[in-house]
mmCIF file with all atom_site columns, C-alpha atoms in Angstrom:
data_model
loop_
_atom_site.group_PDB
_atom_site.id
_atom_site.type_symbol
_atom_site.label_atom_id
_atom_site.label_alt_id
_atom_site.label_comp_id
_atom_site.label_asym_id
_atom_site.label_entity_id
_atom_site.label_seq_id
_atom_site.pdbx_PDB_ins_code
_atom_site.Cartn_x
_atom_site.Cartn_y
_atom_site.Cartn_z
_atom_site.occupancy
_atom_site.B_iso_or_equiv
_atom_site.pdbx_formal_charge
_atom_site.auth_seq_id
_atom_site.auth_comp_id
_atom_site.auth_asym_id
_atom_site.auth_atom_id
_atom_site.pdbx_PDB_model_num
ATOM 1   C CA . MET A 1 1   ? 136.542 54.621 8.718   1.00 56.00 ? 1   MET A CA 1
ATOM 2   C CA . GLY A 1 2   ? 134.911 52.858 5.813   1.00 69.00 ? 2   GLY A CA 1
ATOM 3   C CA . HIS A 1 3   ? 132.118 55.422 5.860   1.00 80.00 ? 3   HIS A CA 1
ATOM 4   C CA . VAL A 1 4   ? 134.658 58.214 5.320   1.00 83.00 ? 4   VAL A CA 1
ATOM 5   C CA . ALA A 1 5   ? 136.138 56.413 2.311   1.00 84.00 ? 5   ALA A CA 1
ATOM 6   C CA . ALA A 1 6   ? 132.647 55.730 0.918   1.00 87.00 ? 6   ALA A CA 1
ATOM 7   C CA . ILE A 1 7   ? 131.674 59.406 1.235   1.00 89.00 ? 7   ILE A CA 1
ATOM 8   C CA . LYS A 1 8   ? 134.861 60.543 -0.495  1.00 89.00 ? 8   LYS A CA 1
ATOM 9   C CA . TYR A 1 9   ? 134.238 57.979 -3.243  1.00 91.00 ? 9   TYR A CA 1
ATOM 10  C CA . ALA A 1 10  ? 130.677 59.241 -3.783  1.00 92.00 ? 10  ALA A CA 1
ATOM 11  C CA . LEU A 1 11  ? 131.871 62.858 -3.895  1.00 93.00 ? 11  LEU A CA 1
ATOM 12  C CA . GLU A 1 12  ? 134.182 61.939 -6.781  1.00 92.00 ? 12  GLU A CA 1
ATOM 13  C CA . LEU A 1 13  ? 131.062 60.928 -8.730  1.00 92.00 ? 13  LEU A CA 1
ATOM 14  C CA . ALA A 1 14  ? 128.650 63.754 -7.900  1.00 92.00 ? 14  ALA A CA 1
ATOM 15  C CA . GLU A 1 15  ? 128.592 67.494 -7.348  1.00 91.00 ? 15  GLU A CA 1
ATOM 16  C CA . GLU A 1 16  ? 126.210 67.135 -4.415  1.00 93.00 ? 16  GLU A CA 1
ATOM 17  C CA . LEU A 1 17  ? 125.663 64.277 -2.023  1.00 95.00 ? 17  LEU A CA 1
ATOM 18  C CA . VAL A 1 18  ? 122.708 63.490 0.210   1.00 96.00 ? 18  VAL A CA 1
ATOM 19  C CA . ILE A 1 19  ? 123.627 61.100 3.004   1.00 95.00 ? 19  ILE A CA 1
ATOM 20  C CA . VAL A 1 20  ? 120.629 59.274 4.406   1.00 96.00 ? 20  VAL A CA 1
ATOM 21  C CA . ILE A 1 21  ? 120.783 58.165 8.023   1.00 95.00 ? 21  ILE A CA 1
ATOM 22  C CA . GLY A 1 22  ? 118.476 55.188 7.764   1.00 93.00 ? 22  GLY A CA 1
ATOM 23  C CA . SER A 1 23  ? 116.308 53.646 10.462  1.00 96.00 ? 23  SER A CA 1
ATOM 24  C CA . ALA A 1 24  ? 116.063 57.048 12.126  1.00 97.00 ? 24  ALA A CA 1
ATOM 25  C CA . GLN A 1 25  ? 113.218 55.793 14.307  1.00 97.00 ? 25  GLN A CA 1
ATOM 26  C CA . ASP A 1 26  ? 115.398 53.046 15.800  1.00 97.00 ? 26  ASP A CA 1
ATOM 27  C CA . SER A 1 27  ? 117.703 53.634 18.761  1.00 97.00 ? 27  SER A CA 1
ATOM 28  C CA . PHE A 1 28  ? 118.780 51.926 21.951  1.00 97.00 ? 28  PHE A CA 1
ATOM 29  C CA . SER A 1 29  ? 118.786 48.598 20.094  1.00 96.00 ? 29  SER A CA 1
ATOM 30  C CA . LEU A 1 30  ? 121.774 46.350 19.447  1.00 94.00 ? 30  LEU A CA 1
ATOM 31  C CA . LYS A 1 31  ? 121.543 47.072 15.717  1.00 94.00 ? 31  LYS A CA 1
ATOM 32  C CA . ASN A 1 32  ? 121.217 50.845 16.236  1.00 96.00 ? 32  ASN A CA 1
ATOM 33  C CA . PRO A 1 33  ? 122.483 51.699 19.715  1.00 97.00 ? 33  PRO A CA 1
ATOM 34  C CA . LEU A 1 34  ? 122.701 55.431 18.966  1.00 97.00 ? 34  LEU A CA 1
ATOM 35  C CA . THR A 1 35  ? 119.791 57.789 18.342  1.00 98.00 ? 35  THR A CA 1
ATOM 36  C CA . ALA A 1 36  ? 119.377 59.438 14.943  1.00 97.00 ? 36  ALA A CA 1
ATOM 37  C CA . GLY A 1 37  ? 120.418 62.719 16.575  1.00 97.00 ? 37  GLY A CA 1
ATOM 38  C CA . GLU A 1 38  ? 123.595 61.153 17.956  1.00 98.00 ? 38  GLU A CA 1
ATOM 39  C CA . ARG A 1 39  ? 124.401 59.586 14.576  1.00 96.00 ? 39  ARG A CA 1
ATOM 40  C CA . LEU A 1 40  ? 123.763 62.931 12.859  1.00 96.00 ? 40  LEU A CA 1
ATOM 41  C CA . TYR A 1 41  ? 126.026 64.739 15.333  1.00 97.00 ? 41  TYR A CA 1
ATOM 42  C CA . LEU A 1 42  ? 128.862 62.223 14.831  1.00 96.00 ? 42  LEU A CA 1
ATOM 43  C CA . LEU A 1 43  ? 128.509 62.266 11.050  1.00 94.00 ? 43  LEU A CA 1
ATOM 44  C CA . ASN A 1 44  ? 128.635 66.070 10.923  1.00 93.00 ? 44  ASN A CA 1
ATOM 45  C CA . LYS A 1 45  ? 131.783 65.950 13.064  1.00 94.00 ? 45  LYS A CA 1
ATOM 46  C CA . VAL A 1 46  ? 133.345 63.459 10.626  1.00 93.00 ? 46  VAL A CA 1
ATOM 47  C CA . LEU A 1 47  ? 132.381 65.563 7.610   1.00 93.00 ? 47  LEU A CA 1
ATOM 48  C CA . ALA A 1 48  ? 133.837 68.740 9.120   1.00 93.00 ? 48  ALA A CA 1
ATOM 49  C CA . ASN A 1 49  ? 137.077 66.949 10.053  1.00 93.00 ? 49  ASN A CA 1
ATOM 50  C CA . GLU A 1 50  ? 137.515 65.008 6.818   1.00 91.00 ? 50  GLU A CA 1
ATOM 51  C CA . LEU A 1 51  ? 136.111 67.421 4.220   1.00 90.00 ? 51  LEU A CA 1
ATOM 52  C CA . GLY A 1 52  ? 136.655 70.767 5.909   1.00 88.00 ? 52  GLY A CA 1
ATOM 53  C CA . PRO A 1 53  ? 134.200 73.325 7.255   1.00 80.00 ? 53  PRO A CA 1
ATOM 54  C CA . ASP A 1 54  ? 132.731 74.070 3.812   1.00 83.00 ? 54  ASP A CA 1
ATOM 55  C CA . TYR A 1 55  ? 131.462 70.506 3.343   1.00 81.00 ? 55  TYR A CA 1
ATOM 56  C CA . CYS A 1 56  ? 127.870 71.717 3.718   1.00 81.00 ? 56  CYS A CA 1
ATOM 57  C CA . ARG A 1 57  ? 128.093 73.253 0.239   1.00 88.00 ? 57  ARG A CA 1
ATOM 58  C CA . ARG A 1 58  ? 128.160 69.761 -1.271  1.00 92.00 ? 58  ARG A CA 1
ATOM 59  C CA . VAL A 1 59  ? 126.876 67.364 1.385   1.00 94.00 ? 59  VAL A CA 1
ATOM 60  C CA . TYR A 1 60  ? 123.483 67.179 3.080   1.00 94.00 ? 60  TYR A CA 1
ATOM 61  C CA . VAL A 1 61  ? 122.641 64.732 5.853   1.00 94.00 ? 61  VAL A CA 1
ATOM 62  C CA . VAL A 1 62  ? 119.034 63.666 6.357   1.00 96.00 ? 62  VAL A CA 1
ATOM 63  C CA . PRO A 1 63  ? 117.656 61.197 8.923   1.00 96.00 ? 63  PRO A CA 1
ATOM 64  C CA . VAL A 1 64  ? 115.001 58.988 7.306   1.00 97.00 ? 64  VAL A CA 1
ATOM 65  C CA . MET A 1 65  ? 112.608 56.618 9.044   1.00 96.00 ? 65  MET A CA 1
ATOM 66  C CA . ASP A 1 66  ? 112.033 53.129 7.641   1.00 95.00 ? 66  ASP A CA 1
ATOM 67  C CA . ILE A 1 67  ? 108.708 52.490 5.952   1.00 95.00 ? 67  ILE A CA 1
ATOM 68  C CA . GLU A 1 68  ? 108.976 48.670 5.665   1.00 92.00 ? 68  GLU A CA 1
ATOM 69  C CA . MET A 1 69  ? 107.728 48.774 2.039   1.00 96.00 ? 69  MET A CA 1
ATOM 70  C CA . ASN A 1 70  ? 110.708 48.231 -0.223  1.00 95.00 ? 70  ASN A CA 1
ATOM 71  C CA . LYS A 1 71  ? 108.808 48.634 -3.487  1.00 94.00 ? 71  LYS A CA 1
ATOM 72  C CA . VAL A 1 72  ? 107.910 52.276 -2.754  1.00 97.00 ? 72  VAL A CA 1
ATOM 73  C CA . TRP A 1 73  ? 111.037 53.227 -0.803  1.00 96.00 ? 73  TRP A CA 1
ATOM 74  C CA . VAL A 1 74  ? 112.621 55.206 -3.663  1.00 97.00 ? 74  VAL A CA 1
ATOM 75  C CA . GLN A 1 75  ? 109.385 57.189 -4.152  1.00 97.00 ? 75  GLN A CA 1
ATOM 76  C CA . TYR A 1 76  ? 109.313 57.795 -0.391  1.00 98.00 ? 76  TYR A CA 1
ATOM 77  C CA . LEU A 1 77  ? 112.848 59.199 -0.575  1.00 97.00 ? 77  LEU A CA 1
ATOM 78  C CA . ARG A 1 78  ? 111.819 61.411 -3.517  1.00 97.00 ? 78  ARG A CA 1
ATOM 79  C CA . MET A 1 79  ? 108.919 62.744 -1.474  1.00 97.00 ? 79  MET A CA 1
ATOM 80  C CA . LEU A 1 80  ? 111.283 63.600 1.401   1.00 96.00 ? 80  LEU A CA 1
ATOM 81  C CA . LEU A 1 81  ? 114.333 64.763 -0.545  1.00 95.00 ? 81  LEU A CA 1
ATOM 82  C CA . GLY A 1 82  ? 113.114 66.043 -3.890  1.00 95.00 ? 82  GLY A CA 1
ATOM 83  C CA . ASP A 1 83  ? 114.824 65.069 -7.136  1.00 94.00 ? 83  ASP A CA 1
ATOM 84  C CA . PHE A 1 84  ? 118.033 63.076 -7.204  1.00 95.00 ? 84  PHE A CA 1
ATOM 85  C CA . ASP A 1 85  ? 119.875 61.216 -9.941  1.00 95.00 ? 85  ASP A CA 1
ATOM 86  C CA . GLY A 1 86  ? 120.725 57.962 -8.255  1.00 96.00 ? 86  GLY A CA 1
ATOM 87  C CA . VAL A 1 87  ? 122.445 56.204 -5.411  1.00 96.00 ? 87  VAL A CA 1
ATOM 88  C CA . VAL A 1 88  ? 125.889 55.026 -4.416  1.00 94.00 ? 88  VAL A CA 1
ATOM 89  C CA . SER A 1 89  ? 125.536 52.088 -2.051  1.00 93.00 ? 89  SER A CA 1
ATOM 90  C CA . GLY A 1 90  ? 127.005 48.781 -1.018  1.00 89.00 ? 90  GLY A CA 1
ATOM 91  C CA . ASN A 1 91  ? 123.550 47.361 -0.318  1.00 91.00 ? 91  ASN A CA 1
ATOM 92  C CA . PRO A 1 92  ? 122.320 45.081 -3.151  1.00 95.00 ? 92  PRO A CA 1
ATOM 93  C CA . LEU A 1 93  ? 118.639 45.708 -2.334  1.00 96.00 ? 93  LEU A CA 1
ATOM 94  C CA . VAL A 1 94  ? 119.086 49.494 -2.446  1.00 96.00 ? 94  VAL A CA 1
ATOM 95  C CA . LEU A 1 95  ? 120.911 49.212 -5.783  1.00 97.00 ? 95  LEU A CA 1
ATOM 96  C CA . ARG A 1 96  ? 118.109 47.053 -7.190  1.00 98.00 ? 96  ARG A CA 1
ATOM 97  C CA . LEU A 1 97  ? 115.337 49.407 -6.030  1.00 98.00 ? 97  LEU A CA 1
ATOM 98  C CA . PHE A 1 98  ? 117.010 52.428 -7.621  1.00 98.00 ? 98  PHE A CA 1
ATOM 99  C CA . SER A 1 99  ? 117.853 50.546 -10.809 1.00 98.00 ? 99  SER A CA 1
ATOM 100 C CA . ASP A 1 100 ? 114.243 49.344 -11.117 1.00 97.00 ? 100 ASP A CA 1
ATOM 101 C CA . MET A 1 101 ? 113.171 53.018 -11.025 1.00 97.00 ? 101 MET A CA 1
ATOM 102 C CA . GLY A 1 102 ? 115.520 53.825 -13.921 1.00 97.00 ? 102 GLY A CA 1
ATOM 103 C CA . LEU A 1 103 ? 117.959 55.725 -11.699 1.00 97.00 ? 103 LEU A CA 1
ATOM 104 C CA . ALA A 1 104 ? 121.723 55.392 -11.538 1.00 97.00 ? 104 ALA A CA 1
ATOM 105 C CA . ALA A 1 105 ? 122.711 52.672 -9.082  1.00 97.00 ? 105 ALA A CA 1
ATOM 106 C CA . ILE A 1 106 ? 126.453 52.588 -8.435  1.00 96.00 ? 106 ILE A CA 1
ATOM 107 C CA . ARG A 1 107 ? 127.975 49.886 -6.252  1.00 95.00 ? 107 ARG A CA 1
ATOM 108 C CA . GLN A 1 108 ? 130.493 51.422 -3.908  1.00 89.00 ? 108 GLN A CA 1
ATOM 109 C CA . PRO A 1 109 ? 133.633 49.503 -3.105  1.00 83.00 ? 109 PRO A CA 1
ATOM 110 C CA . MET A 1 110 ? 133.660 48.065 0.401   1.00 74.00 ? 110 MET A CA 1
ATOM 111 C CA . PHE A 1 111 ? 136.277 49.666 2.600   1.00 66.00 ? 111 PHE A CA 1
ATOM 112 C CA . ASN A 1 112 ? 137.567 47.605 5.556   1.00 64.00 ? 112 ASN A CA 1
ATOM 113 C CA . ARG A 1 113 ? 134.160 45.972 6.069   1.00 61.00 ? 113 ARG A CA 1
ATOM 114 C CA . GLU A 1 114 ? 135.442 42.685 7.532   1.00 66.00 ? 114 GLU A CA 1
ATOM 115 C CA . GLU A 1 115 ? 137.453 44.480 10.207  1.00 73.00 ? 115 GLU A CA 1
ATOM 116 C CA . CYS A 1 116 ? 135.295 47.499 10.928  1.00 83.00 ? 116 CYS A CA 1
ATOM 117 C CA . SER A 1 117 ? 131.604 46.946 10.240  1.00 86.00 ? 117 SER A CA 1
ATOM 118 C CA . GLY A 1 118 ? 129.119 48.162 12.811  1.00 89.00 ? 118 GLY A CA 1
ATOM 119 C CA . THR A 1 119 ? 128.373 44.540 13.677  1.00 90.00 ? 119 THR A CA 1
ATOM 120 C CA . LYS A 1 120 ? 132.061 43.793 14.206  1.00 92.00 ? 120 LYS A CA 1
ATOM 121 C CA . ILE A 1 121 ? 132.496 46.910 16.371  1.00 94.00 ? 121 ILE A CA 1
ATOM 122 C CA . ARG A 1 122 ? 129.560 45.880 18.581  1.00 95.00 ? 122 ARG A CA 1
ATOM 123 C CA . GLN A 1 123 ? 130.964 42.325 18.862  1.00 95.00 ? 123 GLN A CA 1
ATOM 124 C CA . LEU A 1 124 ? 134.373 43.685 19.909  1.00 95.00 ? 124 LEU A CA 1
ATOM 125 C CA . VAL A 1 125 ? 132.776 45.956 22.522  1.00 97.00 ? 125 VAL A CA 1
ATOM 126 C CA . LEU A 1 126 ? 130.843 42.993 23.930  1.00 96.00 ? 126 LEU A CA 1
ATOM 127 C CA . SER A 1 127 ? 133.986 40.851 24.033  1.00 96.00 ? 127 SER A CA 1
ATOM 128 C CA . GLY A 1 128 ? 135.684 43.492 26.186  1.00 96.00 ? 128 GLY A CA 1
ATOM 129 C CA . SER A 1 129 ? 138.308 44.281 23.554  1.00 94.00 ? 129 SER A CA 1
ATOM 130 C CA . ASP A 1 130 ? 139.411 47.862 22.935  1.00 95.00 ? 130 ASP A CA 1
ATOM 131 C CA . SER A 1 131 ? 140.474 46.983 19.375  1.00 94.00 ? 131 SER A CA 1
ATOM 132 C CA . TRP A 1 132 ? 137.190 48.418 18.031  1.00 95.00 ? 132 TRP A CA 1
ATOM 133 C CA . LYS A 1 133 ? 138.650 51.878 18.646  1.00 96.00 ? 133 LYS A CA 1
ATOM 134 C CA . LYS A 1 134 ? 141.031 51.490 15.694  1.00 93.00 ? 134 LYS A CA 1
ATOM 135 C CA . CYS A 1 135 ? 137.938 51.487 13.445  1.00 91.00 ? 135 CYS A CA 1
ATOM 136 C CA . ILE A 1 136 ? 136.792 54.907 14.652  1.00 92.00 ? 136 ILE A CA 1
ATOM 137 C CA . PRO A 1 137 ? 138.391 58.256 13.813  1.00 93.00 ? 137 PRO A CA 1
ATOM 138 C CA . PRO A 1 138 ? 140.279 59.231 17.001  1.00 96.00 ? 138 PRO A CA 1
ATOM 139 C CA . TYR A 1 139 ? 138.434 62.548 17.308  1.00 96.00 ? 139 TYR A CA 1
ATOM 140 C CA . LEU A 1 140 ? 135.128 60.638 17.719  1.00 96.00 ? 140 LEU A CA 1
ATOM 141 C CA . LEU A 1 141 ? 136.232 58.541 20.682  1.00 98.00 ? 141 LEU A CA 1
ATOM 142 C CA . PRO A 1 142 ? 135.569 61.306 23.269  1.00 98.00 ? 142 PRO A CA 1
ATOM 143 C CA . GLU A 1 143 ? 132.134 61.866 21.719  1.00 98.00 ? 143 GLU A CA 1
ATOM 144 C CA . LEU A 1 144 ? 131.280 58.166 21.967  1.00 98.00 ? 144 LEU A CA 1
ATOM 145 C CA . LYS A 1 145 ? 132.458 58.200 25.575  1.00 98.00 ? 145 LYS A CA 1
ATOM 146 C CA . LYS A 1 146 ? 130.025 61.079 26.271  1.00 98.00 ? 146 LYS A CA 1
ATOM 147 C CA . PHE A 1 147 ? 127.234 58.935 24.803  1.00 98.00 ? 147 PHE A CA 1
ATOM 148 C CA . GLU A 1 148 ? 128.369 56.019 27.028  1.00 98.00 ? 148 GLU A CA 1
ATOM 149 C CA . PHE A 1 149 ? 128.599 53.949 23.855  1.00 98.00 ? 149 PHE A CA 1
ATOM 150 C CA . GLU A 1 150 ? 130.302 50.886 25.346  1.00 98.00 ? 150 GLU A CA 1
ATOM 151 C CA . GLU A 1 151 ? 128.072 50.806 28.414  1.00 98.00 ? 151 GLU A CA 1
ATOM 152 C CA . ARG A 1 152 ? 124.980 51.213 26.258  1.00 98.00 ? 152 ARG A CA 1
ATOM 153 C CA . ILE A 1 153 ? 125.899 48.268 24.042  1.00 98.00 ? 153 ILE A CA 1
ATOM 154 C CA . ARG A 1 154 ? 126.643 46.051 27.036  1.00 97.00 ? 154 ARG A CA 1
ATOM 155 C CA . GLN A 1 155 ? 123.357 47.023 28.684  1.00 97.00 ? 155 GLN A CA 1
ATOM 156 C CA . LEU A 1 156 ? 121.375 46.392 25.497  1.00 97.00 ? 156 LEU A CA 1
ATOM 157 C CA . ALA A 1 157 ? 123.002 42.969 25.116  1.00 96.00 ? 157 ALA A CA 1
ATOM 158 C CA . SER A 1 158 ? 122.236 42.043 28.722  1.00 94.00 ? 158 SER A CA 1
ATOM 159 C CA . GLU A 1 159 ? 118.577 43.015 28.236  1.00 89.00 ? 159 GLU A CA 1
ATOM 160 C CA . GLY A 1 160 ? 118.565 41.032 24.966  1.00 68.00 ? 160 GLY A CA 1
#
């Protein structure tokens, strides 16, 4: 639910928001068990539920593949997305890259990160605990069940 709070925070700062789904090429891995399409689907569901059906007037979601060249990553994003004014992120490297390009780089507050990070959720799934579900908006739980989220994580860990 930290992502929801982060999105709402960013929308207080900007008229329009582009949300980048990073590592779009990665899926069925322990770090990114869901495909970019599955992540996009879930994020759009969250946006519609949390911001209302008109969210698309202010928020755009774009899957972006990694390029493994940090120094040119901001230019790569410009090529894909067009002009933008800056970034709101909790990632120190992202903030540095944008700042180095003379763009606004705003550190977002961390919301519930210790309890509900993606890493923590995957650890809880692997431990057999259902407590990870408190970190997910309730309306997403049936969607994750359709994706066989828990089974996928367990299988990926066993293949490790």
